[in-house]
mmCIF file with all atom_site columns, C-alpha atoms in Angstrom:
data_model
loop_
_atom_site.group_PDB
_atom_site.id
_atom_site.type_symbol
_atom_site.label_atom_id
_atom_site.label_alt_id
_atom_site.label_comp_id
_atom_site.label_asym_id
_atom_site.label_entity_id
_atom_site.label_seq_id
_atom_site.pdbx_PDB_ins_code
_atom_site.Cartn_x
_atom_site.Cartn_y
_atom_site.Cartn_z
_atom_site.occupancy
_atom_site.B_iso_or_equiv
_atom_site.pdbx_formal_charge
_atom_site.auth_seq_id
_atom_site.auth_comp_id
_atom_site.auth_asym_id
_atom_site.auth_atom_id
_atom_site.pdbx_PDB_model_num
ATOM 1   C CA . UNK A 1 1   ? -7.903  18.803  -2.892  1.00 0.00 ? 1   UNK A CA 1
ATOM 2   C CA . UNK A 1 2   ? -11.511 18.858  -4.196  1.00 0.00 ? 2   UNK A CA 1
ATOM 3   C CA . UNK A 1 3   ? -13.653 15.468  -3.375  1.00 0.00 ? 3   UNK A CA 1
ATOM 4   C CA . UNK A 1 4   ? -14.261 13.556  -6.154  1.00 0.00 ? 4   UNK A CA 1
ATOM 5   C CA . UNK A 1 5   ? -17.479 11.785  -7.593  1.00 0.00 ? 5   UNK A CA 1
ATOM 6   C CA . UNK A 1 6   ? -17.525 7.675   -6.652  1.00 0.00 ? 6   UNK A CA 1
ATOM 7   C CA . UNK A 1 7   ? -14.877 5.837   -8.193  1.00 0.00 ? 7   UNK A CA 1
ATOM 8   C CA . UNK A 1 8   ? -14.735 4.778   -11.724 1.00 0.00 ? 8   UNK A CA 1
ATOM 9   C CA . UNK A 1 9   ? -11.743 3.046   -12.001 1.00 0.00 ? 9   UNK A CA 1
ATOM 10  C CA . UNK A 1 10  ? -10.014 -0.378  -10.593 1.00 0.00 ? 10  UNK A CA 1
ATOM 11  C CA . UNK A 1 11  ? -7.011  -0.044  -8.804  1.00 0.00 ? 11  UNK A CA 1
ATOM 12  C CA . UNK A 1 12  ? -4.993  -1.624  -11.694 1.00 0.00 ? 12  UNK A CA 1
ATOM 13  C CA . UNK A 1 13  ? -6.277  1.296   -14.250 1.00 0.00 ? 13  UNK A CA 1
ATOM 14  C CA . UNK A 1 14  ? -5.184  3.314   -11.507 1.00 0.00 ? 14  UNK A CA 1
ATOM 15  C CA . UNK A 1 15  ? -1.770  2.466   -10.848 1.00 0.00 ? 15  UNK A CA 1
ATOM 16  C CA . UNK A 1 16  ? -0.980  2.568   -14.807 1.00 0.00 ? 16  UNK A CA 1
ATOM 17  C CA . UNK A 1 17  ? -2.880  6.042   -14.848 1.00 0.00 ? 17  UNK A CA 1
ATOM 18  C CA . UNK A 1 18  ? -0.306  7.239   -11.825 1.00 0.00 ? 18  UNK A CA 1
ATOM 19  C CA . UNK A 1 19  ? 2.150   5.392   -13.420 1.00 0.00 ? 19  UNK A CA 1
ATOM 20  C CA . UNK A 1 20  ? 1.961   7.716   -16.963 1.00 0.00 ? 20  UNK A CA 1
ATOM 21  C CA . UNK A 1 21  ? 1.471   10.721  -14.946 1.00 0.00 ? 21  UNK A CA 1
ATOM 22  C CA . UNK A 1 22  ? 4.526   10.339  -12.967 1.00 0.00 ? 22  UNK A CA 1
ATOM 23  C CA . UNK A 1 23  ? 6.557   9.395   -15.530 1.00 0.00 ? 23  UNK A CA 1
ATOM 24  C CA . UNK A 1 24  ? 5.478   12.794  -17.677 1.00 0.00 ? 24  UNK A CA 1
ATOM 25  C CA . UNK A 1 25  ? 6.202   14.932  -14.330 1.00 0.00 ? 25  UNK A CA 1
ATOM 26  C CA . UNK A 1 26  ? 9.157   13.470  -13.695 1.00 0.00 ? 26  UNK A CA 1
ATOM 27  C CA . UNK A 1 27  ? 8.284   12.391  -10.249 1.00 0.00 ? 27  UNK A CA 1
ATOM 28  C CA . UNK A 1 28  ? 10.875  9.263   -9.275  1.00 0.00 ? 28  UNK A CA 1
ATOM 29  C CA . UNK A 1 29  ? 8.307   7.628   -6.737  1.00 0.00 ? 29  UNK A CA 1
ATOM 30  C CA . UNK A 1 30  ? 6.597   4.764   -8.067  1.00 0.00 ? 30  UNK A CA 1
ATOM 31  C CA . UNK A 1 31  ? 2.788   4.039   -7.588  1.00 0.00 ? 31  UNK A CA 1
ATOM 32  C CA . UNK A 1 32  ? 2.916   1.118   -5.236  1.00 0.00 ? 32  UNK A CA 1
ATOM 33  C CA . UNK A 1 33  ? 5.393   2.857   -2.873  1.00 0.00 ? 33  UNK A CA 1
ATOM 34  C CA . UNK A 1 34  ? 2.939   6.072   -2.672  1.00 0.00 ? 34  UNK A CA 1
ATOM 35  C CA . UNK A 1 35  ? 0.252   3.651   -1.959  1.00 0.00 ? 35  UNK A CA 1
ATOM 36  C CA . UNK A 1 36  ? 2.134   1.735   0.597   1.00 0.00 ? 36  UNK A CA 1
ATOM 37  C CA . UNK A 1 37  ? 2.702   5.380   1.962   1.00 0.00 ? 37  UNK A CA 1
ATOM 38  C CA . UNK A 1 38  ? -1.391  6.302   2.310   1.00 0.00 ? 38  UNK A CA 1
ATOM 39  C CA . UNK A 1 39  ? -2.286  2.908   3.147   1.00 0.00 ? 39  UNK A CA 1
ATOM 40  C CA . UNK A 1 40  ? 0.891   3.068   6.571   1.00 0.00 ? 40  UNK A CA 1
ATOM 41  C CA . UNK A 1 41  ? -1.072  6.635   7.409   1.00 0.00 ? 41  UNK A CA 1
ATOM 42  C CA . UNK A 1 42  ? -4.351  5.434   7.019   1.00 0.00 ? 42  UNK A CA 1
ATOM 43  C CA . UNK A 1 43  ? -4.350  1.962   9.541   1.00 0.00 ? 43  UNK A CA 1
ATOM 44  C CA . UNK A 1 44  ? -3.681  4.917   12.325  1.00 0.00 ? 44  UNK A CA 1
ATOM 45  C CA . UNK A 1 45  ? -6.918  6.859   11.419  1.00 0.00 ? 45  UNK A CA 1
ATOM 46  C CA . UNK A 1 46  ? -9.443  6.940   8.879   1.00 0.00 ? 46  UNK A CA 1
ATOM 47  C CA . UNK A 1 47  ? -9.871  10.323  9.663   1.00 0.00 ? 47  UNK A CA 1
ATOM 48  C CA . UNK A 1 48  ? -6.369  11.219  7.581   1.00 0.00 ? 48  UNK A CA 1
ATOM 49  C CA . UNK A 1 49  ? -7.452  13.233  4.336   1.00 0.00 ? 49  UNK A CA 1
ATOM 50  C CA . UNK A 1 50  ? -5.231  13.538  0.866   1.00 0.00 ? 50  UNK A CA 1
ATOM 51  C CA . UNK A 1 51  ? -3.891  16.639  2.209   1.00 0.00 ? 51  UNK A CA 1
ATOM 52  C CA . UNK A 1 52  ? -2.091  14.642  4.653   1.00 0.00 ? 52  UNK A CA 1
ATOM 53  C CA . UNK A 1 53  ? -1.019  12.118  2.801   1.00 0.00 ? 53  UNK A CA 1
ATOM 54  C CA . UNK A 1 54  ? 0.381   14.601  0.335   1.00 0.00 ? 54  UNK A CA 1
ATOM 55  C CA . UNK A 1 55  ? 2.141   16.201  3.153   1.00 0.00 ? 55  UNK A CA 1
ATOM 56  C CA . UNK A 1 56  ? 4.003   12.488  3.990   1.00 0.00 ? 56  UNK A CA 1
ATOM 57  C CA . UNK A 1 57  ? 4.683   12.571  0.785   1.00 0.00 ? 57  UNK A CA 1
ATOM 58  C CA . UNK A 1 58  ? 6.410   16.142  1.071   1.00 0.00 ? 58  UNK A CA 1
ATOM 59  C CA . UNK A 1 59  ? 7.986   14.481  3.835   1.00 0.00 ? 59  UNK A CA 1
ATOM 60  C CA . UNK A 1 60  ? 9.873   11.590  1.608   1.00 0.00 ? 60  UNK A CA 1
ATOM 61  C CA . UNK A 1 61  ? 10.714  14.559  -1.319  1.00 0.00 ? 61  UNK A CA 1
ATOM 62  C CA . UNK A 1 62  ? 8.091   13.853  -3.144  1.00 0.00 ? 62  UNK A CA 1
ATOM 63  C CA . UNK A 1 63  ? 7.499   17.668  -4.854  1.00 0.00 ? 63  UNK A CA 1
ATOM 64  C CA . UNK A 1 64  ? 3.963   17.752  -4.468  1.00 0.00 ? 64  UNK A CA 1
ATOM 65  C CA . UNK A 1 65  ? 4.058   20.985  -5.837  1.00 0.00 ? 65  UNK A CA 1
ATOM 66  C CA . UNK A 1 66  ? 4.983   19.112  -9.416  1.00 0.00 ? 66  UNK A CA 1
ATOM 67  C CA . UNK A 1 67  ? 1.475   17.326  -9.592  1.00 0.00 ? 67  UNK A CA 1
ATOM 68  C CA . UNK A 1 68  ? -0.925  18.255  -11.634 1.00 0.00 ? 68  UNK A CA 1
ATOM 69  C CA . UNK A 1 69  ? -4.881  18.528  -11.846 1.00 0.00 ? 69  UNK A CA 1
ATOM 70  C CA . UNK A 1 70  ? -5.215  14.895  -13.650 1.00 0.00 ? 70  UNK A CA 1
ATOM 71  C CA . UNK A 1 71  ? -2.902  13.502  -11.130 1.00 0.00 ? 71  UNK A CA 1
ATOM 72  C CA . UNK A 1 72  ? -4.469  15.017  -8.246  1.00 0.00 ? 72  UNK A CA 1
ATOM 73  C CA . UNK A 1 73  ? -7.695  13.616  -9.407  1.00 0.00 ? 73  UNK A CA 1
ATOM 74  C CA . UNK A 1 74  ? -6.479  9.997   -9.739  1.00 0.00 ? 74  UNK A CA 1
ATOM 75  C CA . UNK A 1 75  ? -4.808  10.337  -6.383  1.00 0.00 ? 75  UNK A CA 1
ATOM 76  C CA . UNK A 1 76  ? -8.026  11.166  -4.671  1.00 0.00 ? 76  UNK A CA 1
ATOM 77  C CA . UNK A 1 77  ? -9.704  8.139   -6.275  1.00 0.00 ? 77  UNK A CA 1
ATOM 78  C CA . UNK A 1 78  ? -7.379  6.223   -5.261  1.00 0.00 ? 78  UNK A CA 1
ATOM 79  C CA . UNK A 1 79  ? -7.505  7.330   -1.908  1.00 0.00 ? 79  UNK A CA 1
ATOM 80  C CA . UNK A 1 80  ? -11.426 6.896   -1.652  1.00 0.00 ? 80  UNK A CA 1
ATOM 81  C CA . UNK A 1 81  ? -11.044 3.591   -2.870  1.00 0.00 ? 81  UNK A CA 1
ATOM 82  C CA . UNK A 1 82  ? -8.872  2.695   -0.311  1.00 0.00 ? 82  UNK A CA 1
ATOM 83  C CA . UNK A 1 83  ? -10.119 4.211   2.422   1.00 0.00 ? 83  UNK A CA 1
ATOM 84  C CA . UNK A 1 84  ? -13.422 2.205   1.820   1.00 0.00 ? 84  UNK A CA 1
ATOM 85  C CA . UNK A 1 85  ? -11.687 -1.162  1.246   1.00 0.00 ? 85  UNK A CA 1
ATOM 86  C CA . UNK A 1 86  ? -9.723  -0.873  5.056   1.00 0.00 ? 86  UNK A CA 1
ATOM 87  C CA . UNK A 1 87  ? -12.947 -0.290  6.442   1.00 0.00 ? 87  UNK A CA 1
ATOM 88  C CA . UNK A 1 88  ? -14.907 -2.583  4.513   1.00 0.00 ? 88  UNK A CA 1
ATOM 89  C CA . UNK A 1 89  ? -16.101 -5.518  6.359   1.00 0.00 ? 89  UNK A CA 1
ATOM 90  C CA . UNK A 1 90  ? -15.714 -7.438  3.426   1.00 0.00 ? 90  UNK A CA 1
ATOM 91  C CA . UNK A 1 91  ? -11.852 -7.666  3.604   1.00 0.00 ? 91  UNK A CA 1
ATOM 92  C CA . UNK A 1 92  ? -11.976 -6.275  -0.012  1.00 0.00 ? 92  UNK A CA 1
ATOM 93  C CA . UNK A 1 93  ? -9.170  -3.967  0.197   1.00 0.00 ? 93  UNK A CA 1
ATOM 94  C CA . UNK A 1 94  ? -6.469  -4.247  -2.222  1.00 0.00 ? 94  UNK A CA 1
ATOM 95  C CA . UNK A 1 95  ? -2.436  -2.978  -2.388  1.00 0.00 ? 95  UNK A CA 1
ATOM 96  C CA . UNK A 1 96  ? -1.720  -0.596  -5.291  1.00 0.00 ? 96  UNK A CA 1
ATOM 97  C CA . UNK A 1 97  ? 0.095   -3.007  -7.680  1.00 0.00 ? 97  UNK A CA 1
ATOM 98  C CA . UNK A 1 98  ? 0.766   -3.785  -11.682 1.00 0.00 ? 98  UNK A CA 1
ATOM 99  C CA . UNK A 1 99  ? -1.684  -6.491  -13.682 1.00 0.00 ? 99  UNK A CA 1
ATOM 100 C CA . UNK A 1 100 ? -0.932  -9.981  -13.203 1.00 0.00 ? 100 UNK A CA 1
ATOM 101 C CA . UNK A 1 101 ? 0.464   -9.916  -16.525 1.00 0.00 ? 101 UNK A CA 1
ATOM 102 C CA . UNK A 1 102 ? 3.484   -8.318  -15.695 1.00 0.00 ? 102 UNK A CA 1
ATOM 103 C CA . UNK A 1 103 ? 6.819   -10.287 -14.992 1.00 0.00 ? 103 UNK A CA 1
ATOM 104 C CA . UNK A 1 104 ? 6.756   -11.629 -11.725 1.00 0.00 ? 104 UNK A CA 1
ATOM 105 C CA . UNK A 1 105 ? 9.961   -9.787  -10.488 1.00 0.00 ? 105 UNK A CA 1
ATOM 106 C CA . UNK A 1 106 ? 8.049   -6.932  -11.592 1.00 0.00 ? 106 UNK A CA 1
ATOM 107 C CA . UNK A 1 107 ? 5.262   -7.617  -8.979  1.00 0.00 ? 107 UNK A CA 1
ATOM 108 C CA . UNK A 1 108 ? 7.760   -8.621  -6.409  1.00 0.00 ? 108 UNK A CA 1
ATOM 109 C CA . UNK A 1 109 ? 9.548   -4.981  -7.032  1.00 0.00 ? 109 UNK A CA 1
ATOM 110 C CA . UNK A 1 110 ? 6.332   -3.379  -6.704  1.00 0.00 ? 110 UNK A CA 1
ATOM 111 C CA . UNK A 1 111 ? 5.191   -5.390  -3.599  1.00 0.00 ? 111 UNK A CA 1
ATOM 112 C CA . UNK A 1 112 ? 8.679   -4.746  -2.242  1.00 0.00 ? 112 UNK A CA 1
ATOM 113 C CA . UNK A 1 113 ? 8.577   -1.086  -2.209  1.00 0.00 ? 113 UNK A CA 1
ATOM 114 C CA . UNK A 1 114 ? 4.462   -0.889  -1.357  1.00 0.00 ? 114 UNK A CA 1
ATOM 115 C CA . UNK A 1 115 ? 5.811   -2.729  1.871   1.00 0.00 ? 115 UNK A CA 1
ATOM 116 C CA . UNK A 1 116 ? 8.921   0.019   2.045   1.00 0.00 ? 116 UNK A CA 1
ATOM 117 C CA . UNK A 1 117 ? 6.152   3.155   1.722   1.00 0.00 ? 117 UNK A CA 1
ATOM 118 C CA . UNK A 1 118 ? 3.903   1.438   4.247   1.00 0.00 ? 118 UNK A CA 1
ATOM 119 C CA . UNK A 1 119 ? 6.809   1.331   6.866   1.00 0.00 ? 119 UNK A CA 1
ATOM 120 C CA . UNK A 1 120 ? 7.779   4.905   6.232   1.00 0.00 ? 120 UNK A CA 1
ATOM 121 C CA . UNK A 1 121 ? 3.963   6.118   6.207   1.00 0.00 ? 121 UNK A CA 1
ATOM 122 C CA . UNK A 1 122 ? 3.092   4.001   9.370   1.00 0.00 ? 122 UNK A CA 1
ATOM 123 C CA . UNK A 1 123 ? 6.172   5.572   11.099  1.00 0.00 ? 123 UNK A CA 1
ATOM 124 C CA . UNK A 1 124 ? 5.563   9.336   9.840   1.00 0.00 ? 124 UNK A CA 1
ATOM 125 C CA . UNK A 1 125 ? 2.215   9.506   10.431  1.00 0.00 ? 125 UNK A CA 1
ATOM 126 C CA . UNK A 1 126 ? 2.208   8.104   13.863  1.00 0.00 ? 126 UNK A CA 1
ATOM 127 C CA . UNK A 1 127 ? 1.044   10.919  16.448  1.00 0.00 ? 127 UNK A CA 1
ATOM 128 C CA . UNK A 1 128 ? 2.144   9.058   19.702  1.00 0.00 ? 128 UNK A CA 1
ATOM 129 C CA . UNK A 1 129 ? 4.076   5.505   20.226  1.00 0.00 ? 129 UNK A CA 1
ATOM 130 C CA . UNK A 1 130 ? 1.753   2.581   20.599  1.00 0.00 ? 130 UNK A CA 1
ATOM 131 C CA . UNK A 1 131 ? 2.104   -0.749  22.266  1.00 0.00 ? 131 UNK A CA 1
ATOM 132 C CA . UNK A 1 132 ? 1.591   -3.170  20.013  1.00 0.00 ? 132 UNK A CA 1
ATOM 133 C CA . UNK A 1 133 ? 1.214   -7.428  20.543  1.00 0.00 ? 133 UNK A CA 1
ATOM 134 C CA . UNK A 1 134 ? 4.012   -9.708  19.496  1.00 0.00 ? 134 UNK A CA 1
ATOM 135 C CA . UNK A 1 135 ? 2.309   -10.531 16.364  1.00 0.00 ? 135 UNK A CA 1
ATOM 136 C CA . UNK A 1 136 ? 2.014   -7.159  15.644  1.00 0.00 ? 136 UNK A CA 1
ATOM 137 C CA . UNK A 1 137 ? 5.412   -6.566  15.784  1.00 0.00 ? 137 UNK A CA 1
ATOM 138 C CA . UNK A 1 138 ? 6.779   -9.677  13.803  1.00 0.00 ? 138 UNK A CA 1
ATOM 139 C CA . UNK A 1 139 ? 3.795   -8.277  11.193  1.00 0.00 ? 139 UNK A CA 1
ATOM 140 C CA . UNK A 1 140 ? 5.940   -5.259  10.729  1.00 0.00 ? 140 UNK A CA 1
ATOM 141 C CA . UNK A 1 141 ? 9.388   -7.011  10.873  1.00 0.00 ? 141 UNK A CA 1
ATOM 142 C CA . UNK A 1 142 ? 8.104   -9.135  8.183   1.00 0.00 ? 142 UNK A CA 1
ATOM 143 C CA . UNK A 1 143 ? 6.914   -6.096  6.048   1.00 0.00 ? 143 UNK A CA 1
ATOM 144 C CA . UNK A 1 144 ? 10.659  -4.758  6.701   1.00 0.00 ? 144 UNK A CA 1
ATOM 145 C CA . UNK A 1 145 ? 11.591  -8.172  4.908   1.00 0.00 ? 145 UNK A CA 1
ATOM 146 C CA . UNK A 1 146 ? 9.618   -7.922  2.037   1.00 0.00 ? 146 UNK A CA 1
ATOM 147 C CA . UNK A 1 147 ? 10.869  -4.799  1.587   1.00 0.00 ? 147 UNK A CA 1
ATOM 148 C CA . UNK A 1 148 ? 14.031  -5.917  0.661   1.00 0.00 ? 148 UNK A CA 1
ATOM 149 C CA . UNK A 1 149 ? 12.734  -8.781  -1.456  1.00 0.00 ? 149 UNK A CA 1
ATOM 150 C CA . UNK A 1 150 ? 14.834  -9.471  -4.741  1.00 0.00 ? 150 UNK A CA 1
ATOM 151 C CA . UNK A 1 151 ? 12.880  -8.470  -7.722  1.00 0.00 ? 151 UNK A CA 1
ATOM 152 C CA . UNK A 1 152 ? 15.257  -10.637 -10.006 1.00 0.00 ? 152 UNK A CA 1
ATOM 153 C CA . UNK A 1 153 ? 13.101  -13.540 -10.365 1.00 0.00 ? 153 UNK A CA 1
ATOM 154 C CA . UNK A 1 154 ? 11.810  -15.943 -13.538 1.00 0.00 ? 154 UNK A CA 1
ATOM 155 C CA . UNK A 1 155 ? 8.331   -16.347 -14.413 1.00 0.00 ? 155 UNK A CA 1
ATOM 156 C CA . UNK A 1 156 ? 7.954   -19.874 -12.709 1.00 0.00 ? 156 UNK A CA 1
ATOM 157 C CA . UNK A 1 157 ? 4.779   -21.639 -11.097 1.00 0.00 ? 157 UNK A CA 1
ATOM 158 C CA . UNK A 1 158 ? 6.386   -21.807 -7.867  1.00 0.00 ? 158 UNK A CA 1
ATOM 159 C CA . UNK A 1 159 ? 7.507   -18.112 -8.277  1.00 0.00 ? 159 UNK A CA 1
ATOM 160 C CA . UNK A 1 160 ? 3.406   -16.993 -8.763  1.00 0.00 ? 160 UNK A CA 1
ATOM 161 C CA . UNK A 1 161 ? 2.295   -18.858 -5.680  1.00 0.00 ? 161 UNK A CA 1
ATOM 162 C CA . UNK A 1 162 ? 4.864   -18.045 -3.921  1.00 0.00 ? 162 UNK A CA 1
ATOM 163 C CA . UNK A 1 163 ? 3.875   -14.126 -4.570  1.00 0.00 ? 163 UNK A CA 1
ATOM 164 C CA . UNK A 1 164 ? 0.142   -14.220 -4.417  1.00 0.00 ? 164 UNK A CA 1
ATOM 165 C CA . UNK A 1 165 ? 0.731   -15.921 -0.674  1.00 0.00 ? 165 UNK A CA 1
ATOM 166 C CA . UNK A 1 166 ? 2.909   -12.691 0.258   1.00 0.00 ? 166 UNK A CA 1
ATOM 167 C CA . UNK A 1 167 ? 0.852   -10.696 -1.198  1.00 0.00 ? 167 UNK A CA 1
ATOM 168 C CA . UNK A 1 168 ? -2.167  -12.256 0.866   1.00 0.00 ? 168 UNK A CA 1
ATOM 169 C CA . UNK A 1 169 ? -0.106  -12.331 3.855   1.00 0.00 ? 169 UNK A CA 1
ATOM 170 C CA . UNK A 1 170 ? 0.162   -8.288  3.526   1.00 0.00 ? 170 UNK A CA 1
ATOM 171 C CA . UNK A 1 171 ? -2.802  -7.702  2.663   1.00 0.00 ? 171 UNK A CA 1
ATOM 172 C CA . UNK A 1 172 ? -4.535  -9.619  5.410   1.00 0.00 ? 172 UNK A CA 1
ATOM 173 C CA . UNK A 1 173 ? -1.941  -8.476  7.745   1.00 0.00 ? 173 UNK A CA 1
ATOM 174 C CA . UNK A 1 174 ? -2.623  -4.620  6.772   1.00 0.00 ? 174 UNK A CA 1
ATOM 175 C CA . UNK A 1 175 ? -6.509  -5.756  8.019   1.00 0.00 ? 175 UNK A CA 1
ATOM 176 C CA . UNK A 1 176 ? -5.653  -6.272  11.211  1.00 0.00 ? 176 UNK A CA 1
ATOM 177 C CA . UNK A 1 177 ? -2.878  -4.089  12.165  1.00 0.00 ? 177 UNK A CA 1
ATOM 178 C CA . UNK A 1 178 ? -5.713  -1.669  11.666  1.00 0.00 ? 178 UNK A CA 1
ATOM 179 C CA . UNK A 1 179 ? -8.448  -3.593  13.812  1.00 0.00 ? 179 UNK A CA 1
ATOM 180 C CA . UNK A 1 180 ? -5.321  -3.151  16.551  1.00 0.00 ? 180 UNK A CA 1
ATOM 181 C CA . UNK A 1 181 ? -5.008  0.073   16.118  1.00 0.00 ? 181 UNK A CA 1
ATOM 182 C CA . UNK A 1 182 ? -8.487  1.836   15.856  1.00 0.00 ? 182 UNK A CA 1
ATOM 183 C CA . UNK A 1 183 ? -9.819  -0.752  17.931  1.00 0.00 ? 183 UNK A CA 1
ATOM 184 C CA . UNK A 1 184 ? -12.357 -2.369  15.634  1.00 0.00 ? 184 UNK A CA 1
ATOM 185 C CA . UNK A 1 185 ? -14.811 -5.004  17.056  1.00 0.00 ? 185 UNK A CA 1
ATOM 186 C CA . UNK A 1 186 ? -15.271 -6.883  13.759  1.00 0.00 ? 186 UNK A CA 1
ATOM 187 C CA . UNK A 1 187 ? -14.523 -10.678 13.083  1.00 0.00 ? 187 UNK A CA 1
ATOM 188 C CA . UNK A 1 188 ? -10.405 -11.011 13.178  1.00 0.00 ? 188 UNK A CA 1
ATOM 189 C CA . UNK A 1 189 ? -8.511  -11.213 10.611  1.00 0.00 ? 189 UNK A CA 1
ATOM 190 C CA . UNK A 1 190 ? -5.690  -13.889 10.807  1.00 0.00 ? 190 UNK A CA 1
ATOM 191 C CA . UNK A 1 191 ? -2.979  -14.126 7.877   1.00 0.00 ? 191 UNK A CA 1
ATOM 192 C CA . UNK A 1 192 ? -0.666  -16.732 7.834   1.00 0.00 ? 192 UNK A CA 1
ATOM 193 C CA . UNK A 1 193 ? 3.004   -15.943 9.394   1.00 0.00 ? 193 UNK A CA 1
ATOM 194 C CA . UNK A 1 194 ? 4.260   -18.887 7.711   1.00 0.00 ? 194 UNK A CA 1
ATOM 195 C CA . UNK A 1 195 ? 7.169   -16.841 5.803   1.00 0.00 ? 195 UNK A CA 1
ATOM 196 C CA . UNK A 1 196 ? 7.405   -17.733 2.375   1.00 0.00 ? 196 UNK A CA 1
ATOM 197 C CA . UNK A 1 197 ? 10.699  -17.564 -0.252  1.00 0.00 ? 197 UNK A CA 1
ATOM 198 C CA . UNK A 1 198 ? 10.595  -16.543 -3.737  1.00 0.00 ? 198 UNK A CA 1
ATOM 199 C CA . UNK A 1 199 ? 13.592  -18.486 -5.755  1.00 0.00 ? 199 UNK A CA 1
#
């Protein structure tokens, strides 16, 4: 896939941009889980290009062979972007999710399978078994959780928090899975395990 000028776009463009395209190819994947996908391949090495990713995605019959020019090019801008926020030492990387004006089970659905494509990425793309610390390990039992989380949920207060500290939790927790496993010498990062329930 061809490399693409600097990004242009925010992440939430982005995901409704994949969003359209997949939903004119007929591709059954949503955004977020394809994203959880890049984002589980990418905490191993930075050194992982779109090909590879697209080949994961082979892996979890995805027909790559379906996507298009357009959506190639969003996918690689998506990519850059998140490449650049892991490594960023400015913690600014973000998950692949809807607007915040979507119904909160949506968000919680999309969270929920961005933590189920992480899983699956982190496990396909891993070239040799790694030992990894206690909190590590609850890190990824917890994503495993979230996975499953229930997506029917109201639109309450408590419901909102509740999500934006999960999402924080993964999102922190992403950081420094991948400080553990490329060995980066950067301040820590240190997200909450505090588990939280959405009602």
């Amino acid at each position: 896939m061809a490399i693409q000028e600097q990004p242009t776009h925010t992440l939430e463009q982005l995901f409704e941009d994949l969003a359209d395209s997949f939903l004119e190819l007929k591709i059954q994947q949503e955004p977020s889980e394809v994203h959880g996908v890049l984002v589980g391949m990418l905490v191993q090495s930075d050194k992982k290009s779109v090909d590879d990713w697209l080949a994961l995605l082979d892996m979890i019959d995805l027909d790559t062979a379906q996507i298009d020019e357009r959506t190639q090019s969003i996918m690689q801008e998506i990519y850059q972007i998140t490449r650049e926020g892991l490594a960023s030492d400015q913690y600014d990387f973000q998950l692949l999710m809807p607007a915040d004006d979507y119904e909160v089970g949506e968000r919680a659905n999309a969270l929920a399978v961005w933590a189920s494509g992480f899983i699956t990425g982190y496990g396909l793309a891993a070239e040799h078994k790694r030992d990894l610390s206690v909190e590590m390990v609850e890190l990824l039992n917890h994503l495993h959780a979230i996975s499953e989380l229930d997506d029917q949920l109201s639109d309450s207060e408590e419901n909102e928090k509740d999500l934006y500290e999960l999402y924080e939790y993964v999102r922190l927790g992403v950081l420094m899975l991948r400080q553990a496993m490329q060995g980066d010498t950067g301040a820590a990062v240190e997200p909450s395990s505090e588990g939280k329930t959405l009602h």
